[in-house]
Short mmCIF file of C-alpha atoms in Angstrom, two decimals:
data_model
loop_
_atom_site.label_atom_id
_atom_site.label_comp_id
_atom_site.label_asym_id
_atom_site.label_seq_id
_atom_site.Cartn_x
_atom_site.Cartn_y
_atom_site.Cartn_z
CA ILE A 86 96.14 15.73 -33.59
CA THR A 87 97.13 15.80 -29.98
CA VAL A 88 95.79 19.80 -29.54
CA THR A 89 92.69 18.14 -30.74
CA TRP A 90 92.77 15.03 -28.62
CA LEU A 91 93.35 17.16 -25.48
CA THR A 92 90.77 19.62 -26.76
CA PHE A 93 87.89 16.66 -26.48
CA VAL A 94 89.49 15.58 -22.95
CA ALA A 95 89.49 19.13 -21.63
CA ASP A 96 85.53 19.18 -22.82
CA TYR A 97 84.54 15.99 -21.43
CA VAL A 98 86.36 16.78 -18.16
CA VAL A 99 84.68 20.36 -17.84
CA ASN A 100 81.67 18.90 -18.51
CA LEU A 101 81.62 16.42 -16.03
CA ILE A 102 82.86 18.80 -13.33
CA LEU A 103 80.21 21.43 -14.02
CA VAL A 104 76.96 19.12 -13.72
CA ASP A 105 74.90 18.31 -10.76
CA ARG A 106 74.67 14.61 -11.10
CA ARG A 107 77.99 13.35 -12.53
CA TRP A 108 76.96 9.57 -12.33
CA THR A 109 74.07 10.15 -14.14
CA TRP A 110 75.59 12.41 -17.20
CA PHE A 111 78.82 10.10 -17.15
CA ARG A 112 76.31 6.90 -17.74
CA ARG A 113 74.53 9.21 -20.56
CA HIS A 114 77.93 9.84 -21.91
CA LEU A 115 79.67 6.74 -22.67
CA PHE A 116 79.91 7.57 -26.29
CA ASP A 117 81.76 10.77 -25.68
CA LEU A 118 84.14 8.97 -23.28
CA ALA A 119 84.77 6.39 -26.53
CA VAL A 120 85.43 9.01 -28.53
CA ILE A 121 88.27 10.48 -26.18
CA VAL A 122 89.45 6.86 -25.96
CA LEU A 123 89.18 5.77 -29.47
CA PRO A 124 90.82 8.01 -31.88
CA ALA A 125 88.96 6.27 -34.89
CA LEU A 126 85.63 7.50 -33.07
CA ARG A 127 86.62 11.41 -33.14
CA PRO A 128 84.91 11.98 -36.43
CA LEU A 129 81.75 11.02 -35.24
CA ARG A 130 81.49 14.12 -32.84
CA LEU A 131 80.43 15.65 -35.89
CA LEU A 132 77.19 13.92 -35.53
CA ARG A 133 76.17 16.67 -32.72
CA LEU A 134 75.25 18.62 -35.53
CA VAL A 135 72.08 16.61 -35.88
CA THR A 136 70.97 18.33 -32.75
CA LEU A 137 71.46 21.75 -34.72
CA VAL A 138 69.49 20.12 -37.75
CA ARG A 139 66.70 19.17 -35.56
CA ALA A 140 66.23 22.26 -33.99
CA LEU A 141 65.99 23.91 -37.47
CA GLN A 142 63.56 20.85 -38.57
CA GLY A 143 60.60 23.94 -37.46
CA LEU A 144 61.92 26.28 -40.19
CA ALA A 145 61.17 23.71 -42.84
CA GLY A 146 57.36 24.30 -42.56
CA ALA A 147 54.75 22.94 -40.74
CA VAL A 148 54.68 19.68 -43.11
CA PHE A 149 55.75 16.84 -41.69
CA ARG A 150 56.89 15.47 -44.87
CA GLY A 151 59.05 18.71 -45.54
CA ARG A 152 60.25 18.06 -41.99
CA ILE A 153 61.78 14.84 -42.89
CA VAL A 154 63.12 15.54 -46.36
CA ALA A 155 64.89 18.43 -44.86
CA TYR A 156 66.04 15.83 -42.06
CA VAL A 157 67.29 13.72 -44.87
CA ALA A 158 69.29 15.53 -46.72
CA ALA A 159 71.19 17.18 -43.87
CA THR A 160 71.44 13.46 -42.79
CA THR A 161 72.81 12.20 -45.90
CA VAL A 162 75.42 15.25 -45.88
CA LEU A 163 76.76 14.69 -42.35
CA LEU A 164 77.20 11.02 -43.03
CA VAL A 165 79.02 11.74 -46.53
CA PHE A 166 81.51 13.83 -44.49
CA VAL A 167 81.92 12.27 -41.39
CA ALA A 168 82.43 8.75 -42.82
CA SER A 169 84.94 10.64 -45.55
CA LEU A 170 87.05 11.74 -42.31
CA ALA A 171 86.71 8.77 -40.51
CA ILE A 172 87.99 6.20 -43.62
CA LEU A 173 90.41 8.98 -44.29
CA ASP A 174 91.65 8.77 -40.54
CA THR A 175 91.77 5.06 -40.90
CA GLU A 176 93.06 4.31 -44.18
CA ARG A 177 95.50 6.81 -44.92
CA SER A 178 98.62 5.34 -42.85
CA ALA A 179 97.44 1.77 -43.80
CA PRO A 180 100.05 -0.28 -45.72
CA GLY A 181 98.55 -0.64 -49.63
CA ALA A 182 96.20 2.16 -48.80
CA LEU A 183 94.02 3.30 -51.90
CA ILE A 184 92.40 6.54 -49.83
CA THR A 185 94.97 8.77 -48.82
CA THR A 186 93.61 12.05 -49.17
CA PHE A 187 90.22 13.81 -48.60
CA GLY A 188 89.20 13.83 -52.15
CA GLU A 189 89.16 10.49 -52.25
CA ALA A 190 87.52 9.82 -48.91
CA LEU A 191 84.93 12.22 -50.08
CA TRP A 192 84.75 10.27 -53.63
CA TRP A 193 84.29 6.88 -51.68
CA ALA A 194 82.12 8.04 -48.94
CA PHE A 195 79.64 9.46 -51.98
CA VAL A 196 79.91 6.32 -54.49
CA THR A 197 79.18 4.00 -51.28
CA ILE A 198 76.59 5.83 -49.71
CA THR A 199 74.57 5.71 -53.17
CA THR A 200 75.45 1.69 -53.14
CA VAL A 201 77.09 2.35 -56.81
CA GLY A 202 80.17 0.80 -55.70
CA TYR A 203 82.63 1.54 -58.74
CA GLY A 204 85.66 -0.59 -56.90
CA ASP A 205 88.44 2.04 -57.98
CA LEU A 206 88.20 2.87 -53.96
CA TYR A 207 87.99 0.54 -51.40
CA PRO A 208 89.19 0.35 -47.78
CA VAL A 209 91.96 -2.44 -46.80
CA THR A 210 91.83 -2.38 -43.16
CA SER A 211 89.37 -3.98 -40.95
CA THR A 212 87.82 -0.73 -39.16
CA GLY A 213 87.69 0.79 -42.87
CA ARG A 214 85.56 -2.13 -43.78
CA PHE A 215 83.40 -1.96 -40.82
CA ILE A 216 82.97 2.12 -41.62
CA ALA A 217 82.17 0.73 -45.25
CA ALA A 218 79.52 -1.61 -44.06
CA ALA A 219 77.93 1.36 -41.52
CA VAL A 220 77.78 3.61 -44.59
CA MET A 221 75.77 1.35 -46.83
CA ILE A 222 73.34 0.64 -44.37
CA GLY A 223 73.05 4.11 -44.01
CA GLY A 224 72.59 4.72 -47.43
CA ILE A 225 69.93 1.65 -47.79
CA ALA A 226 68.05 3.26 -44.81
CA LEU A 227 68.11 6.86 -46.70
CA ILE A 228 66.99 5.71 -49.86
CA GLY A 229 64.20 3.66 -48.01
CA VAL A 230 63.21 7.26 -46.39
CA VAL A 231 62.69 8.85 -49.40
CA THR A 232 61.25 6.35 -51.47
CA ALA A 233 58.35 5.93 -48.22
CA THR A 234 58.09 9.75 -48.16
CA LEU A 235 57.33 9.46 -51.90
CA ALA A 236 55.03 6.55 -51.38
CA SER A 237 53.08 8.55 -48.75
CA TRP A 238 52.38 11.61 -50.53
CA ILE A 239 51.33 9.70 -53.81
CA VAL A 240 48.81 7.72 -51.33
CA GLU A 241 47.90 10.96 -49.42
CA ASN A 242 47.09 12.78 -52.92
CA VAL A 243 45.24 9.82 -53.90
CA ALA A 244 43.26 9.51 -50.79
CA ARG A 245 42.75 13.42 -50.76
CA ARG A 246 41.09 13.01 -54.35
CA ASP A 247 39.14 10.07 -53.25
CA VAL A 248 37.64 11.96 -50.39
CA ALA A 249 36.95 14.87 -53.02
CA SER A 250 35.00 12.52 -55.17
CA GLN A 251 32.86 10.66 -52.41
CA ALA A 252 31.91 14.26 -51.24
CA ALA A 253 30.76 15.05 -54.86
CA THR A 254 29.25 12.01 -55.09
CA ARG A 255 27.17 12.23 -51.78
CA ARG A 256 26.39 15.81 -52.71
CA GLU A 257 24.73 14.60 -56.15
CA VAL A 258 23.03 11.82 -54.59
CA ALA A 259 21.76 13.92 -51.94
CA GLU A 260 20.16 16.59 -54.59
CA LEU A 261 18.93 13.38 -56.65
CA ALA A 262 17.06 12.27 -53.56
CA ASP A 263 15.65 16.13 -52.83
CA GLU A 264 14.21 15.96 -56.59
CA ILE A 265 12.49 12.73 -56.25
CA ARG A 266 11.18 13.77 -52.95
CA LYS A 267 9.58 17.05 -54.72
CA LEU A 268 8.08 14.60 -57.64
CA ARG A 269 6.76 12.29 -55.36
CA HIS A 270 4.79 14.91 -53.64
CA GLU A 271 3.83 16.48 -57.09
CA LEU A 272 2.58 12.79 -57.81
CA THR A 273 0.91 12.91 -54.62
CA ARG A 274 -0.96 15.92 -55.05
CA MET A 275 -1.82 15.19 -58.52
CA ASP A 276 -3.53 12.08 -57.77
CA GLU A 277 -5.42 13.97 -55.00
CA ALA A 278 -6.39 16.28 -57.26
CA ASN A 279 -7.73 13.45 -59.98
CA VAL A 280 -9.53 11.80 -57.24
CA ARG A 281 -11.21 15.08 -56.04
CA LYS A 282 -12.58 15.80 -59.83
CA ASP A 283 -13.77 11.94 -60.11
CA SER A 284 -15.59 12.39 -56.93
CA GLU A 285 -17.23 15.93 -57.99
CA ALA A 286 -17.92 14.44 -61.47
CA ARG A 287 -20.17 11.55 -59.75
#
């Protein structure tokens, strides 16, 4: 643990030394400083993998919805993993803790993010409860995104079919209008022919 913490410190210091505008970099990386100062936040460094997910979004296809699905799936996996590490780091040394192994932490995170909440494992510390609340909110948000994406897909399909139906109806109306014009022209021609015959007969 000490070696890991020193690695974080070295990473922070080296980045601070190498940048051109140190004060600007410092203000934009307060979270990295908090990770070093507060040990409980260290697992959240894994959220940097979201950058990798963002870079891979282009490979998920040109469709925006496909990118959202890929992003939500990757975010869910990351959130479960990070929450497992965070709750394990917080709970395992607490008196009366129920979450003492990574397997238990992973099960707890999965049950919590899906809002099932069996109650067999739960945090006993204030920090653990705060992490649990964050995981619950994240789970609800992810479910909302999935639901909204599905609703968007359904609405788009219905709208596409509606547009196709309207286009077909417009074509049929145009064809009928053309036929009516032809019939009117034919009737006019027949009326003119009848008028000429009447005139010749007189």
